[in-house]
CSV table of C-alpha atoms in Angstrom, one decimal:
chain,number,residue,atom,x,y,z
A,1,UNK,CA,-18.1,0.3,1.1
A,2,UNK,CA,-14.7,-0.7,0.9
A,3,UNK,CA,-13.5,-3.1,3.4
A,4,UNK,CA,-9.9,-5.3,2.3
A,5,UNK,CA,-8.1,-7.2,5.1
A,6,UNK,CA,-4.4,-8.3,4.7
A,7,UNK,CA,-2.9,-11.0,6.9
A,8,UNK,CA,0.2,-9.7,5.8
A,9,UNK,CA,-0.2,-6.4,6.7
A,10,UNK,CA,3.8,-6.0,6.5
A,11,UNK,CA,3.8,-5.6,3.1
A,12,UNK,CA,1.4,-2.6,3.3
A,13,UNK,CA,4.1,-1.0,5.5
A,14,UNK,CA,6.8,-1.8,3.2
A,15,UNK,CA,5.1,-0.6,0.2
A,16,UNK,CA,4.7,3.0,1.5
A,17,UNK,CA,8.1,3.1,3.1
A,18,UNK,CA,9.0,2.4,-1.0
A,19,UNK,CA,6.6,5.1,-2.6
A,20,UNK,CA,6.9,7.8,0.1
A,21,UNK,CA,9.8,9.9,-0.7
A,22,UNK,CA,9.0,9.4,-4.3
A,23,UNK,CA,5.8,10.5,-4.6
A,24,UNK,CA,3.6,12.8,-2.1
A,25,UNK,CA,-0.1,12.5,-3.4
A,26,UNK,CA,-1.7,9.4,-4.9
A,27,UNK,CA,-5.1,8.3,-5.7
A,28,UNK,CA,-5.7,4.4,-4.7
A,29,UNK,CA,-7.9,2.9,-7.2
A,30,UNK,CA,-10.0,0.1,-5.8
A,31,UNK,CA,-12.0,-2.0,-8.1
A,32,UNK,CA,-13.2,-6.0,-7.9
A,33,UNK,CA,-10.2,-7.0,-9.5
A,34,UNK,CA,-7.7,-5.1,-6.8
A,35,UNK,CA,-5.9,-2.4,-4.8
A,36,UNK,CA,-4.1,0.1,-7.7
A,37,UNK,CA,-1.9,3.0,-7.5
A,38,UNK,CA,-0.1,5.0,-10.6
A,39,UNK,CA,1.7,7.9,-9.7
A,40,UNK,CA,4.1,10.5,-11.1
A,41,UNK,CA,7.3,12.2,-8.8
A,42,UNK,CA,6.6,15.6,-8.4
A,43,UNK,CA,8.9,16.5,-11.5
A,44,UNK,CA,7.3,14.1,-14.1
A,45,UNK,CA,10.1,12.5,-14.5
A,46,UNK,CA,9.6,8.9,-13.0
A,47,UNK,CA,6.4,7.1,-12.8
A,48,UNK,CA,5.6,4.1,-10.5
A,49,UNK,CA,2.6,1.8,-11.1
A,50,UNK,CA,1.5,-0.8,-8.0
A,51,UNK,CA,-1.1,-3.3,-8.0
A,52,UNK,CA,-2.1,-5.8,-5.0
A,53,UNK,CA,-4.6,-8.3,-6.8
A,54,UNK,CA,-8.0,-9.0,-4.8
A,55,UNK,CA,-7.0,-12.2,-4.1
A,56,UNK,CA,-3.9,-11.4,-2.1
A,57,UNK,CA,-6.2,-10.4,0.2
A,58,UNK,CA,-8.0,-12.6,3.0
A,59,UNK,CA,-11.4,-10.6,2.4
A,60,UNK,CA,-12.0,-8.0,0.2
A,61,UNK,CA,-15.1,-6.1,-0.4
A,62,UNK,CA,-15.1,-3.4,-3.0
A,63,UNK,CA,-18.9,-2.4,-4.0
A,64,UNK,CA,-18.2,-0.2,-6.3
A,65,UNK,CA,-15.0,1.6,-8.2
A,66,UNK,CA,-13.5,4.0,-5.5
A,67,UNK,CA,-10.5,6.6,-5.7
A,68,UNK,CA,-9.1,7.1,-2.7
A,69,UNK,CA,-6.7,10.2,-2.6
A,70,UNK,CA,-4.3,10.2,0.1
A,71,UNK,CA,-1.2,12.1,1.3
A,72,UNK,CA,1.4,8.8,0.9
A,73,UNK,CA,3.8,10.4,3.8
A,74,UNK,CA,0.6,11.0,6.1
A,75,UNK,CA,-0.6,7.0,5.4
A,76,UNK,CA,3.0,5.8,5.8
A,77,UNK,CA,3.2,7.5,9.4
A,78,UNK,CA,-0.2,6.0,10.1
A,79,UNK,CA,1.0,2.4,8.7
A,80,UNK,CA,4.7,2.7,11.1
A,81,UNK,CA,2.0,2.6,14.0
A,82,UNK,CA,1.3,-1.4,13.1
A,83,UNK,CA,3.7,-3.8,13.9
A,84,UNK,CA,5.3,-6.1,11.1
A,85,UNK,CA,3.1,-9.1,12.0
A,86,UNK,CA,-0.5,-7.2,12.4
A,87,UNK,CA,-3.3,-8.2,9.9
A,88,UNK,CA,-4.1,-4.7,8.3
A,89,UNK,CA,-7.7,-3.4,7.3
A,90,UNK,CA,-8.4,-0.7,4.9
A,91,UNK,CA,-12.0,0.3,5.5
A,92,UNK,CA,-13.9,3.4,3.7
A,93,UNK,CA,-17.4,4.1,3.2
A,94,UNK,CA,-18.7,5.4,-0.4
A,95,UNK,CA,-19.4,8.7,0.4
A,96,UNK,CA,-16.7,9.3,3.3
A,97,UNK,CA,-13.8,11.6,3.2
A,98,UNK,CA,-11.9,9.4,5.6
A,99,UNK,CA,-9.8,5.9,5.3
A,100,UNK,CA,-9.8,4.2,8.1
A,101,UNK,CA,-6.8,1.7,9.0
A,102,UNK,CA,-7.6,-1.1,11.8
A,103,UNK,CA,-4.6,-3.0,12.8
A,104,UNK,CA,-4.9,-6.3,14.9
A,105,UNK,CA,-2.1,-8.3,16.3
A,106,UNK,CA,-2.0,-12.0,15.5
A,107,UNK,CA,-3.1,-13.4,18.6
A,108,UNK,CA,-6.0,-10.5,18.4
A,109,UNK,CA,-5.2,-9.3,21.8
A,110,UNK,CA,-4.4,-5.8,20.5
A,111,UNK,CA,-6.6,-3.8,18.1
A,112,UNK,CA,-6.4,-0.2,16.6
A,113,UNK,CA,-8.2,1.9,14.3
A,114,UNK,CA,-6.4,5.0,12.7
A,115,UNK,CA,-8.7,7.3,10.6
A,116,UNK,CA,-7.2,9.5,8.0
A,117,UNK,CA,-8.3,12.1,6.1
A,118,UNK,CA,-8.7,11.7,2.6
A,119,UNK,CA,-7.7,14.2,0.0
A,120,UNK,CA,-9.1,15.4,-3.4
A,121,UNK,CA,-6.2,14.8,-6.0
A,122,UNK,CA,-6.5,15.6,-9.6
A,123,UNK,CA,-4.2,13.0,-11.3
A,124,UNK,CA,-3.5,12.3,-14.8
A,125,UNK,CA,-3.6,8.6,-15.9
A,126,UNK,CA,-1.1,7.8,-18.6
A,127,UNK,CA,-1.3,4.9,-20.7
A,128,UNK,CA,1.7,2.6,-20.5
A,129,UNK,CA,2.0,0.7,-23.8
A,130,UNK,CA,3.1,-2.9,-23.9
A,131,UNK,CA,6.8,-3.5,-25.0
A,132,UNK,CA,8.7,-5.8,-26.0
A,133,UNK,CA,12.4,-5.2,-24.1
A,134,UNK,CA,15.9,-5.6,-25.7
A,135,UNK,CA,17.0,-6.7,-22.3
A,136,UNK,CA,15.5,-8.2,-19.0
A,137,UNK,CA,18.2,-8.5,-15.9
A,138,UNK,CA,16.9,-10.2,-13.1
A,139,UNK,CA,18.9,-9.8,-9.9
A,140,UNK,CA,19.1,-10.1,-6.1
A,141,UNK,CA,17.8,-6.8,-5.4
A,142,UNK,CA,20.0,-6.2,-2.4
A,143,UNK,CA,22.6,-6.1,-4.9
A,144,UNK,CA,21.0,-3.9,-7.5
A,145,UNK,CA,20.3,-1.2,-4.2
A,146,UNK,CA,24.1,-1.6,-3.2
A,147,UNK,CA,25.5,-1.0,-6.5
A,148,UNK,CA,23.0,2.3,-7.1
A,149,UNK,CA,24.0,3.1,-3.5
A,150,UNK,CA,27.9,2.7,-4.3
A,151,UNK,CA,27.9,4.8,-7.7
A,152,UNK,CA,25.6,7.7,-6.3
A,153,UNK,CA,29.1,8.5,-3.8
A,154,UNK,CA,30.6,8.9,-7.1
A,155,UNK,CA,28.7,10.2,-9.9
A,156,UNK,CA,25.2,11.6,-10.6
A,157,UNK,CA,24.5,8.8,-13.4
A,158,UNK,CA,24.4,5.1,-14.1
A,159,UNK,CA,25.1,3.9,-17.7
A,160,UNK,CA,23.7,0.3,-17.5
A,161,UNK,CA,25.0,-1.6,-20.4
A,162,UNK,CA,23.6,-5.3,-21.3
A,163,UNK,CA,26.0,-7.6,-23.6
A,164,UNK,CA,26.9,-11.0,-23.8
A,165,UNK,CA,29.2,-11.1,-21.2
A,166,UNK,CA,26.7,-9.6,-18.5
A,167,UNK,CA,25.1,-6.5,-17.1
A,168,UNK,CA,27.7,-3.6,-16.5
A,169,UNK,CA,26.9,-0.5,-14.1
A,170,UNK,CA,29.3,2.6,-15.0
A,171,UNK,CA,29.8,6.0,-13.8
A,172,UNK,CA,31.8,9.0,-13.8
A,173,UNK,CA,32.5,11.8,-11.5
A,174,UNK,CA,35.0,14.6,-10.5
A,175,UNK,CA,37.3,12.2,-8.4
A,176,UNK,CA,37.1,9.2,-11.0
A,177,UNK,CA,35.4,6.6,-12.8
A,178,UNK,CA,33.9,3.0,-11.7
A,179,UNK,CA,32.3,0.3,-13.2
A,180,UNK,CA,30.8,-2.9,-11.9
A,181,UNK,CA,30.1,-6.1,-14.0
A,182,UNK,CA,27.3,-8.5,-13.2
A,183,UNK,CA,27.6,-11.9,-14.8
A,184,UNK,CA,25.1,-14.4,-15.4
A,185,UNK,CA,24.9,-16.7,-12.7
A,186,UNK,CA,21.6,-19.3,-12.8
A,187,UNK,CA,22.6,-20.0,-9.1
A,188,UNK,CA,20.4,-23.1,-8.7
A,189,UNK,CA,20.8,-23.9,-5.1
A,190,UNK,CA,19.6,-20.1,-4.0
A,191,UNK,CA,17.3,-19.1,-6.7
A,192,UNK,CA,16.9,-15.6,-4.8
A,193,UNK,CA,20.8,-15.5,-5.5
A,194,UNK,CA,20.5,-15.6,-8.9
A,195,UNK,CA,21.2,-13.4,-11.9
A,196,UNK,CA,19.4,-14.1,-15.0
A,197,UNK,CA,19.8,-11.9,-18.4
A,198,UNK,CA,17.3,-12.1,-21.3
A,199,UNK,CA,19.0,-10.4,-24.2
A,200,UNK,CA,17.4,-10.1,-27.5
A,201,UNK,CA,20.3,-7.5,-28.8
A,202,UNK,CA,22.9,-5.2,-26.6
A,203,UNK,CA,21.8,-2.2,-25.6
A,204,UNK,CA,23.2,0.5,-23.4
A,205,UNK,CA,21.1,3.6,-21.6
A,206,UNK,CA,21.8,6.4,-18.7
A,207,UNK,CA,19.6,7.0,-15.6
A,208,UNK,CA,19.8,9.5,-13.2
A,209,UNK,CA,21.0,7.8,-10.0
A,210,UNK,CA,19.0,9.6,-7.5
A,211,UNK,CA,15.9,7.9,-8.9
A,212,UNK,CA,17.4,4.6,-9.2
A,213,UNK,CA,18.3,4.8,-5.7
A,214,UNK,CA,14.6,6.3,-4.5
A,215,UNK,CA,13.4,3.1,-6.7
A,216,UNK,CA,15.6,0.7,-4.2
A,217,UNK,CA,13.5,1.6,-1.1
A,218,UNK,CA,11.6,-1.0,-2.6
A,219,UNK,CA,13.9,-3.6,-1.7
A,220,UNK,CA,12.8,-5.1,1.1
A,221,UNK,CA,9.1,-6.4,-0.7
A,222,UNK,CA,11.7,-8.8,-2.5
A,223,UNK,CA,14.8,-10.9,-2.4
A,224,UNK,CA,14.9,-10.4,-6.7
A,225,UNK,CA,14.5,-7.3,-9.1
A,226,UNK,CA,13.9,-7.1,-12.4
A,227,UNK,CA,15.3,-4.5,-14.7
A,228,UNK,CA,14.0,-4.1,-18.4
A,229,UNK,CA,15.9,-2.1,-21.0
A,230,UNK,CA,14.8,-1.2,-24.5
A,231,UNK,CA,17.0,1.9,-26.5
A,232,UNK,CA,15.2,5.4,-26.4
A,233,UNK,CA,12.2,3.9,-23.9
A,234,UNK,CA,12.0,4.2,-20.0
A,235,UNK,CA,13.4,1.6,-18.1
A,236,UNK,CA,11.2,-0.7,-16.1
A,237,UNK,CA,12.4,-1.3,-12.3
A,238,UNK,CA,10.1,-4.3,-11.0
A,239,UNK,CA,9.5,-5.4,-7.5
A,240,UNK,CA,7.2,-8.5,-6.8
A,241,UNK,CA,5.0,-7.8,-4.0
A,242,UNK,CA,4.9,-11.5,-2.4
A,243,UNK,CA,2.4,-13.4,-4.7
A,244,UNK,CA,-0.1,-10.4,-4.9
A,245,UNK,CA,1.0,-8.2,-7.3
A,246,UNK,CA,3.9,-5.8,-8.1
A,247,UNK,CA,5.4,-2.1,-7.9
A,248,UNK,CA,6.7,-1.1,-11.1
A,249,UNK,CA,9.2,2.0,-11.4
A,250,UNK,CA,9.4,3.7,-14.9
A,251,UNK,CA,12.4,6.0,-15.7
A,252,UNK,CA,13.4,7.6,-19.0
A,253,UNK,CA,16.9,7.5,-20.0
A,254,UNK,CA,18.9,10.7,-20.2
A,255,UNK,CA,19.4,12.0,-23.5
A,256,UNK,CA,22.8,13.4,-25.1
A,257,UNK,CA,22.2,16.9,-26.2
B,1,UNK,CA,26.0,17.7,-21.2
B,2,UNK,CA,22.4,15.3,-20.9
B,3,UNK,CA,18.9,16.1,-20.6
B,4,UNK,CA,16.3,14.2,-18.7
B,5,UNK,CA,13.2,13.8,-20.5
B,6,UNK,CA,9.9,14.1,-18.5
B,7,UNK,CA,8.2,10.5,-18.3
B,8,UNK,CA,5.1,11.9,-20.1
B,9,UNK,CA,7.0,12.3,-23.2
B,10,UNK,CA,6.7,8.1,-23.7
B,11,UNK,CA,3.6,7.7,-21.6
B,12,UNK,CA,0.3,9.7,-23.1
B,13,UNK,CA,-2.7,10.7,-21.4
B,14,UNK,CA,-5.4,7.9,-21.0
C-alpha cells in the first residue's frame, strides 16, 4: 500500500512538466526514504535523477518498496487537471496495475480522482559516482534558461568555460558567433539573483544546446540552478525542489573527433 | 566535427 500526500501539489505538476519531453516512460521508485526516479532519454545521452524525500510529504505511507512504471506524458496530462494550489495524493495498492491521483482544493470543496494504468518498464539503473568538480556555478535559473534559448537561435552547441573572471557561454553557427559572460555577483540583498562561482581550476566543455534547453523546463521549480563541471565528465544541472529534494540532469560533453 | 557520447559510457549499470 502506497499513499503519498503532498500539500504543495503544484510542485509535482512542475516536476512532470520538466521531465515529460526528455523521458517517455520511467519507473518511479517508492521506498521509506522517498519518491525517486532515474531515467535516460530515448537516445541514452542524458540522464535525469529525481528525489522527493519522504519528510517533504504531509503524509507518507510506503509499506514496501514499490516501482511504479508510468508514461510521463500521460502522468503530466493527469496532473495538468490539478490546480496549482491543489493538494495531490498518489495512491497505489501493492498488486495493482493502476495508480490513483487525488486532487483536493485547498478549502476541500472539490475532490477529484484520476486513475492511470501502470506499465511494465525494463529500466537500467545506473550508478552515479560521487565526483569532485573542477567548477560549480550557481546562478539564477531564469538567466540560464534565457542564455540557452538565445544561443540556440545561433548555434547547436554551447561551450561553457569557467575562469576566475566568470562563466562564459559561447556558440557559433552559420550566421556568426555569440559570447555571454556572467560575472560572480553575490547579490547579498537578493540571494535568488546571485551568481556564485566556486572554481578549483579553469574548465571548458562543449554541450548540445538541445538537451540544455530541455533541462531548463525545470526553471519554474527553483530560482537558482547549479551547474557542476569537470573535464571529460558529464555536467550536472541541478534544480532544488523546494526543501524536499532535487531534480538533476546529467549530460556528457561533446568530444572533438 | 564533434561526437556526442552516450551517458552509459560514464555511468555503469548497477
